[in-house]
Coordinates of C-alpha atoms in Angstrom, one line a residue:
M98 CA -10.3 41.9 20.9
H99 CA -9.9 45.6 21.5
P100 CA -11.3 48.2 24.0
T101 CA -14.8 49.5 23.2
F102 CA -16.6 52.5 24.7
K103 CA -20.3 52.3 23.7
L104 CA -22.8 49.5 24.1
F105 CA -23.5 49.3 20.4
E106 CA -19.8 48.8 19.8
K107 CA -19.7 46.0 22.3
I108 CA -22.7 44.3 20.7
R109 CA -21.1 44.6 17.3
L110 CA -17.7 43.3 18.5
F111 CA -19.3 40.5 20.4
I112 CA -21.4 39.3 17.4
R113 CA -18.3 39.5 15.2
L114 CA -16.4 37.4 17.7
A115 CA -19.2 34.9 18.4
L116 CA -20.5 34.4 14.9
P117 CA -17.5 32.5 13.6
I118 CA -17.5 30.5 16.9
I119 CA -21.2 29.6 16.3
L120 CA -20.5 28.4 12.8
T121 CA -17.4 26.5 14.1
Q122 CA -19.3 24.7 16.8
F123 CA -22.3 24.1 14.5
S124 CA -20.0 22.5 12.0
L125 CA -18.3 20.5 14.8
I126 CA -21.5 19.2 16.3
A127 CA -23.3 18.9 13.0
G128 CA -20.8 16.2 12.0
S129 CA -22.2 13.9 14.8
F130 CA -25.7 14.9 13.8
V131 CA -25.1 13.8 10.2
S132 CA -23.5 10.6 11.4
I133 CA -26.6 9.7 13.4
L134 CA -28.9 10.8 10.7
L135 CA -27.3 8.7 8.0
T136 CA -26.7 5.7 10.3
G137 CA -30.5 5.8 11.1
Q138 CA -31.2 5.6 7.4
Y139 CA -28.8 2.6 7.1
S140 CA -30.4 0.6 10.0
T141 CA -32.0 1.0 13.4
V142 CA -29.5 -1.6 14.8
D143 CA -26.5 0.5 13.6
L144 CA -28.1 3.6 15.0
A145 CA -28.6 2.0 18.4
G146 CA -25.0 0.6 18.3
I147 CA -23.3 4.0 17.7
S148 CA -25.7 5.6 20.1
V149 CA -24.4 3.3 22.9
G150 CA -20.8 3.9 21.8
Y151 CA -21.4 7.7 21.7
N152 CA -23.0 7.7 25.1
I153 CA -20.0 5.8 26.6
W154 CA -17.2 8.0 25.4
V155 CA -18.8 11.4 25.0
A156 CA -18.9 12.2 28.7
S157 CA -15.2 11.5 29.2
F158 CA -14.4 13.2 25.9
F159 CA -16.2 16.5 26.7
G160 CA -14.9 16.4 30.3
V161 CA -11.4 16.3 28.9
M162 CA -12.2 19.0 26.4
G163 CA -13.4 21.1 29.4
I164 CA -10.1 20.6 31.1
L165 CA -8.3 21.9 28.0
L166 CA -10.6 25.0 28.1
G167 CA -8.5 26.1 31.0
I168 CA -6.1 27.6 28.6
S169 CA -8.7 30.1 27.3
P170 CA -9.0 32.5 30.4
I171 CA -5.2 32.3 30.9
I172 CA -4.5 33.6 27.4
A173 CA -7.4 36.0 27.3
Q174 CA -6.3 37.7 30.5
L175 CA -2.7 37.8 29.4
L176 CA -3.7 39.5 26.1
G177 CA -5.9 42.0 28.0
A178 CA -3.0 42.9 30.3
N179 CA -0.6 43.0 27.2
K180 CA 1.7 40.3 28.6
K181 CA 2.3 38.0 25.7
E182 CA 5.8 36.7 26.4
T183 CA 4.7 33.6 28.3
I184 CA 1.9 32.6 25.8
P185 CA 4.1 30.3 23.7
T186 CA 5.1 28.3 26.8
I187 CA 1.5 28.1 27.9
I188 CA 0.4 26.7 24.4
G189 CA 3.3 24.2 24.5
H190 CA 2.2 22.9 27.9
G191 CA -1.4 22.8 26.7
L192 CA -0.3 20.4 24.0
Y193 CA 1.6 18.2 26.5
L194 CA -1.6 18.0 28.5
A195 CA -3.7 17.2 25.4
I196 CA -1.5 14.3 24.4
A197 CA -1.5 12.9 27.9
L198 CA -5.3 13.1 28.2
G199 CA -5.9 11.7 24.7
L200 CA -3.8 8.6 25.5
L201 CA -5.5 8.3 28.9
L202 CA -8.9 8.2 27.2
I203 CA -7.7 5.4 24.8
L204 CA -6.4 3.4 27.8
L205 CA -9.7 3.8 29.7
G206 CA -11.5 2.6 26.6
I207 CA -9.3 -0.5 26.4
I208 CA -9.9 -1.3 30.1
A209 CA -13.6 -0.4 30.6
L210 CA -15.4 -0.8 27.3
Q211 CA -16.1 -4.5 27.4
P212 CA -17.2 -4.6 31.1
I213 CA -19.6 -1.7 30.4
L214 CA -21.1 -3.5 27.4
T215 CA -21.5 -6.6 29.4
L216 CA -23.2 -4.7 32.3
I217 CA -25.9 -3.2 30.1
N218 CA -26.6 -6.5 28.3
L219 CA -26.7 -5.3 24.7
E220 CA -28.1 -7.4 22.0
P221 CA -25.2 -9.1 20.1
A222 CA -25.7 -7.3 16.8
T223 CA -25.8 -3.9 18.6
R224 CA -22.8 -4.7 20.7
A225 CA -20.7 -5.6 17.6
I226 CA -21.5 -2.2 16.0
T227 CA -20.6 -0.4 19.3
N228 CA -17.2 -2.2 19.4
Q229 CA -16.4 -1.3 15.8
Y230 CA -17.4 2.4 16.2
M231 CA -15.3 2.8 19.4
V232 CA -12.2 1.3 17.9
A233 CA -12.4 3.6 14.9
I234 CA -13.0 6.7 17.1
A235 CA -9.8 5.8 19.1
F236 CA -7.6 6.5 16.1
G237 CA -8.6 10.1 16.1
M238 CA -8.5 10.8 19.9
V239 CA -5.1 12.3 20.3
P240 CA -5.3 14.8 17.3
L241 CA -8.8 15.7 18.5
M242 CA -7.4 16.7 21.9
G243 CA -4.6 18.6 20.2
S244 CA -6.8 20.5 17.9
S245 CA -8.9 21.6 20.9
V246 CA -5.9 23.4 22.4
L247 CA -4.9 25.0 19.1
R248 CA -8.5 26.1 18.4
N249 CA -8.8 27.7 21.9
T250 CA -5.5 29.5 21.2
V251 CA -6.6 30.9 17.9
D252 CA -10.0 31.9 19.2
C253 CA -8.6 33.7 22.2
H254 CA -6.6 35.9 19.9
G255 CA -9.8 37.0 18.2
Y256 CA -9.1 35.1 15.0
T257 CA -12.3 33.1 15.3
H258 CA -12.8 33.2 11.5
Y259 CA -9.9 30.8 11.0
S260 CA -11.7 28.2 13.2
M261 CA -14.9 28.9 11.2
Y262 CA -13.1 28.1 7.9
I263 CA -11.5 25.0 9.3
M264 CA -14.7 23.6 10.8
I265 CA -16.9 24.4 7.9
S266 CA -14.5 22.6 5.5
S267 CA -14.2 19.8 8.1
F268 CA -18.0 19.5 8.2
V269 CA -18.2 19.2 4.4
L270 CA -15.5 16.5 4.5
N271 CA -17.4 14.7 7.3
V272 CA -20.6 14.7 5.3
I273 CA -18.9 13.3 2.2
L274 CA -17.1 10.6 4.2
N275 CA -20.2 9.7 6.2
Y276 CA -22.3 9.5 3.0
G277 CA -19.7 7.3 1.4
L278 CA -18.7 5.1 4.3
I279 CA -22.1 4.6 6.0
L280 CA -24.3 4.2 3.0
G281 CA -21.7 3.0 0.4
H282 CA -21.3 5.7 -2.2
F283 CA -18.4 7.0 -4.3
G284 CA -17.2 3.4 -4.7
L285 CA -16.8 2.9 -1.0
P286 CA -18.2 -0.1 1.0
A287 CA -21.4 0.5 3.0
L288 CA -20.0 0.1 6.6
G289 CA -22.9 1.5 8.6
G290 CA -21.8 2.4 12.2
L291 CA -18.2 1.6 11.5
G292 CA -18.1 4.1 8.7
A293 CA -19.3 6.8 11.0
G294 CA -16.4 6.1 13.3
I295 CA -13.8 6.1 10.5
A296 CA -15.2 9.4 9.2
T297 CA -14.9 11.0 12.6
A298 CA -11.3 9.8 13.0
I299 CA -10.2 11.2 9.6
C300 CA -11.8 14.6 10.3
S301 CA -10.0 14.8 13.7
W302 CA -6.7 14.5 11.9
Y303 CA -7.7 17.0 9.3
N304 CA -8.7 19.6 12.0
F305 CA -5.4 19.2 13.8
L306 CA -3.3 19.5 10.7
A307 CA -5.2 22.6 9.6
Y308 CA -4.6 24.4 13.0
F309 CA -1.0 23.1 12.9
F310 CA -0.3 25.0 9.7
I311 CA -2.1 28.2 10.8
L312 CA 0.0 28.5 14.0
L313 CA 3.1 27.5 12.2
Y314 CA 2.9 29.9 9.2
N315 CA 0.3 32.7 9.9
K316 CA 2.0 36.0 10.6
A317 CA -0.1 36.7 13.7
F318 CA 1.3 33.6 15.4
R319 CA 4.7 33.3 13.8
P320 CA 6.5 35.3 16.6
Y321 CA 5.4 32.6 19.1
R322 CA 7.6 30.1 17.1
I323 CA 5.1 27.3 18.0
F324 CA 6.3 23.9 16.7
R325 CA 9.7 25.4 15.8
W326 CA 10.8 24.9 19.4
W327 CA 9.3 23.0 22.3
P328 CA 9.4 24.5 25.8
K329 CA 11.0 22.5 28.5
F330 CA 8.3 20.7 30.6
Q331 CA 7.6 22.7 33.7
L332 CA 5.0 21.4 36.1
P333 CA 3.7 24.8 37.3
Y334 CA 2.4 25.7 33.8
V335 CA 0.5 22.4 33.6
M336 CA -0.9 22.9 37.1
E337 CA -2.1 26.4 36.3
Q338 CA -4.1 25.0 33.4
L339 CA -5.4 22.1 35.5
K340 CA -6.4 24.4 38.3
L341 CA -8.7 26.2 36.0
G342 CA -9.5 23.3 33.6
I343 CA -10.4 20.5 36.1
P344 CA -13.4 22.4 37.6
I345 CA -14.6 23.2 34.0
G346 CA -14.1 19.6 33.0
I347 CA -15.9 18.4 36.1
A348 CA -18.9 20.6 35.2
I349 CA -19.0 19.5 31.6
F350 CA -18.5 15.8 32.7
C351 CA -21.3 16.0 35.2
E352 CA -23.7 17.2 32.5
M353 CA -22.5 14.9 29.7
S354 CA -22.1 11.9 31.9
L355 CA -25.7 12.3 33.0
F356 CA -26.8 12.2 29.4
S357 CA -24.5 9.2 28.9
V358 CA -26.0 7.3 31.8
V359 CA -29.5 8.2 30.6
G360 CA -28.7 6.9 27.2
L361 CA -27.5 3.6 28.7
I362 CA -30.6 3.4 30.9
M363 CA -32.7 3.7 27.8
A364 CA -31.3 0.4 26.7
Y365 CA -33.7 -1.1 29.2
Y366 CA -36.6 0.0 27.1
G367 CA -35.3 -1.6 23.9
T368 CA -33.7 -0.7 20.6
Q369 CA -36.4 1.6 19.3
I370 CA -36.4 3.7 22.4
I371 CA -32.6 3.9 22.3
A372 CA -32.8 5.1 18.7
A373 CA -35.6 7.6 19.4
H374 CA -33.8 9.0 22.4
Q375 CA -30.5 9.4 20.6
A376 CA -32.3 11.2 17.8
A377 CA -33.6 13.7 20.3
I378 CA -30.2 14.0 21.9
S379 CA -28.6 14.7 18.5
F380 CA -31.2 17.5 18.0
T381 CA -30.3 19.0 21.5
N382 CA -26.5 18.7 20.7
L383 CA -27.0 20.4 17.4
F384 CA -28.6 23.5 18.8
Y385 CA -26.5 23.4 21.9
C386 CA -23.8 25.0 19.7
F387 CA -25.5 28.4 20.1
P388 CA -25.3 28.8 23.9
L389 CA -22.0 26.9 23.9
S390 CA -20.5 29.3 21.4
L391 CA -21.7 32.3 23.2
S392 CA -20.2 30.9 26.4
I393 CA -16.8 30.5 24.7
A394 CA -17.1 34.1 23.3
S395 CA -18.0 35.3 26.8
T396 CA -14.9 33.8 28.3
I397 CA -12.8 35.6 25.7
A398 CA -14.6 39.0 26.0
V399 CA -15.0 39.0 29.8
G400 CA -11.5 37.6 30.4
Y401 CA -10.0 40.3 28.1
E402 CA -11.8 43.1 30.0
V403 CA -11.0 41.6 33.5
G404 CA -7.4 41.4 32.5
A405 CA -7.4 45.1 31.6
K406 CA -9.4 45.8 34.9
R407 CA -12.4 47.2 33.0
Y408 CA -15.0 45.5 35.2
K409 CA -17.9 47.5 34.0
D410 CA -17.2 46.5 30.4
A411 CA -16.9 42.8 31.5
K412 CA -20.4 43.1 33.1
Q413 CA -21.9 44.5 29.9
Y414 CA -20.5 41.7 27.8
A415 CA -22.1 39.2 30.2
Y416 CA -25.6 40.8 29.6
I417 CA -25.0 40.8 25.8
A418 CA -24.2 37.1 25.7
R419 CA -27.2 36.1 27.7
G420 CA -29.6 38.3 25.7
I421 CA -28.4 36.9 22.4
A422 CA -28.7 33.3 23.7
L423 CA -32.3 33.8 24.8
I424 CA -33.3 35.3 21.5
I425 CA -31.8 32.5 19.5
A426 CA -33.4 29.9 21.8
G427 CA -36.8 31.5 21.5
L428 CA -36.6 31.3 17.7
I429 CA -35.5 27.7 17.7
C430 CA -38.4 26.8 20.1
M431 CA -41.0 28.5 17.9
Y432 CA -39.9 26.7 14.8
S433 CA -39.3 23.3 16.3
F434 CA -42.7 23.0 18.0
T435 CA -44.5 23.6 14.7
H436 CA -42.4 21.1 12.8
L437 CA -41.8 18.1 15.1
L438 CA -43.0 15.4 12.7
Q439 CA -41.0 16.9 9.8
I440 CA -37.8 17.0 11.9
A441 CA -38.4 13.4 13.1
S442 CA -38.8 12.2 9.5
F443 CA -35.2 13.2 8.8
Y444 CA -34.1 10.4 11.1
T445 CA -36.1 7.5 9.7
N446 CA -38.7 6.4 7.1
D447 CA -40.6 4.2 9.6
P448 CA -44.0 5.9 10.5
H449 CA -44.0 4.4 14.0
M450 CA -40.4 5.6 14.6
I451 CA -41.3 9.1 13.4
Q452 CA -44.1 9.4 16.0
L453 CA -41.8 8.0 18.7
I454 CA -38.9 10.4 17.8
S455 CA -41.3 13.4 17.7
S456 CA -42.5 12.7 21.2
F457 CA -38.9 12.8 22.5
L458 CA -38.2 15.9 20.5
S459 CA -40.9 17.8 22.3
Y460 CA -38.8 17.4 25.5
A461 CA -35.6 18.2 23.7
V462 CA -37.0 21.6 22.5
F463 CA -37.7 22.6 26.1
F464 CA -34.2 21.5 27.1
T465 CA -32.7 23.8 24.4
V466 CA -34.5 26.8 25.7
I467 CA -33.7 26.2 29.4
D468 CA -30.0 25.6 28.6
A469 CA -29.8 29.0 27.0
F470 CA -30.3 30.6 30.4
G471 CA -27.3 28.9 32.1
T472 CA -24.7 27.9 29.6
P473 CA -23.5 31.4 28.6
L474 CA -23.0 32.2 32.3
Q475 CA -20.5 29.4 32.6
G476 CA -18.4 31.2 30.1
V477 CA -18.8 34.5 32.0
L478 CA -17.5 32.8 35.2
R479 CA -14.6 31.3 33.3
G480 CA -13.7 34.8 32.1
Y481 CA -13.5 35.8 35.8
K482 CA -11.5 32.6 36.5
D483 CA -14.2 31.7 39.0
V484 CA -14.3 28.1 37.9
R485 CA -14.6 26.0 41.1
I486 CA -18.2 27.0 41.7
I487 CA -19.1 25.8 38.2
S488 CA -18.2 22.2 39.1
L489 CA -20.0 22.4 42.5
I490 CA -23.2 23.7 40.8
A491 CA -23.0 21.1 38.1
L492 CA -22.4 18.2 40.5
L493 CA -25.3 19.3 42.8
C494 CA -27.8 20.1 40.0
Y495 CA -27.1 17.5 37.4
W496 CA -26.5 14.5 39.7
G497 CA -28.0 15.7 43.0
L498 CA -31.3 16.9 41.6
S499 CA -31.8 15.4 38.1
L500 CA -31.7 11.8 39.2
P501 CA -34.2 12.1 42.0
I502 CA -36.6 14.1 39.8
A503 CA -36.2 11.5 37.0
A504 CA -36.8 8.7 39.5
F505 CA -40.0 10.4 40.8
F506 CA -41.5 10.9 37.4
T507 CA -40.4 7.4 36.1
L508 CA -41.2 5.2 39.1
V509 CA -43.9 7.1 40.9
M510 CA -45.7 9.0 38.1
N511 CA -45.2 6.2 35.6
Y512 CA -43.8 8.4 32.8
G513 CA -41.5 5.7 31.6
P514 CA -38.5 6.9 29.6
Y515 CA -40.1 10.4 29.4
G516 CA -39.7 10.7 33.1
I517 CA -36.0 10.6 32.6
W518 CA -36.2 13.6 30.4
M519 CA -38.2 15.4 33.1
G520 CA -35.2 14.9 35.4
L521 CA -32.9 16.4 32.8
L522 CA -35.1 19.4 32.4
G523 CA -35.3 19.9 36.2
G524 CA -31.6 19.7 36.7
V525 CA -30.7 22.1 33.9
A526 CA -33.3 24.6 35.2
C527 CA -31.9 24.5 38.7
S528 CA -28.3 25.0 37.4
A529 CA -29.4 28.0 35.4
V530 CA -30.8 29.7 38.5
A531 CA -27.6 28.9 40.5
Y532 CA -25.3 30.2 37.8
T533 CA -27.4 33.4 37.7
G534 CA -26.9 33.9 41.4
R535 CA -23.1 33.3 41.2
V536 CA -22.6 35.8 38.4
W537 CA -24.6 38.4 40.3
F538 CA -22.3 37.8 43.3
I539 CA -19.1 38.1 41.3
Q540 CA -20.2 41.2 39.4
Y541 CA -21.8 43.2 42.2
K542 CA -19.8 42.0 45.3
R543 CA -16.4 41.0 44.1
Y544 CA -15.9 43.3 41.1
P545 CA -18.3 46.2 41.8
Q546 CA -17.9 49.1 39.4

């Protein structure tokens, strides 16, 4: 990041910052997409099994990742104010927090997994796949948390191309491992859903080690002496990250946990509905990387300008982020609606399942467009360190509004599982409106310029 003076310079700098993040997030999310795609080719039972497992752990996982995002506005504003001396200590405490949260997730899995599977009354074959998948995922949980802290650190310094290189190579590794371990190629056994979990764990370790060596040896980070010395644990540094990160984590958890609960509710409608719903969710997650990446770039750009007290420039970056997100979402929408059956056919060879998946995809496309209105604004608010309101909006819209809307369309209007998607669309639309109002208040009332 560096100061800019013209709108075109800001657009060019923002795109240069965001493009590697988009490719990074695309590679990160595409790994799960490929896992689901190949597992669906292996068997519908395995697809349903990893879908249930994914829905159980993904909400907590992304919630914790949101907490670790608290490091981003701290570093961005310090860089904007040219106060770098405390950054190594902040990174060290971010890693302390990542290890603790990773171990906490594993402990929660040990305690809660079996009661949850008993509660939703899965078929025995599906339950076995879910257990195998979750155990494999656990082996990569701590490095996955650690790599999140290191990735945020690298990105905040503007070196987003390093993350791009790591995640693209990780995606290639993920595809090779999934192809081999799920379907049984390259002399490897065909493990189905278990293979998907093993591939994810291996890639988590690869990502952590790649970031480890960048921060250890790259000349841009060498002065920080990260991993050459460990800062003494000081609670205030952890509390600062938690103060910013917990509201972010709550917001992400509210959204992702809603999807997880919805995925578990789909079990009521049978294995085919679970599989079709998860295919639509994987489509949504794949293209969610665009607004999510622009949100991350917004935090860096806005936080940098706010730290330098250039509030007018911060406001311009907010408009740039939202405009780019809406353009991309419009293009995705136009293509997807004209190729629903073709996209559905990637998930299965069964003609009945293709029709079923395409019907869910039509709702997923709308979700992708609506999400582009609100998600970048979460990044803008993080850049201003205005994070508490994000959790309040998420809690109200995702849980306070989505569930009643879903219940109305499912139980009153008899939409069945599609009524649940109506609830998701309604909640996301309301949150986008609320985020828009909050950003307007911050920019024109709290930081007018």
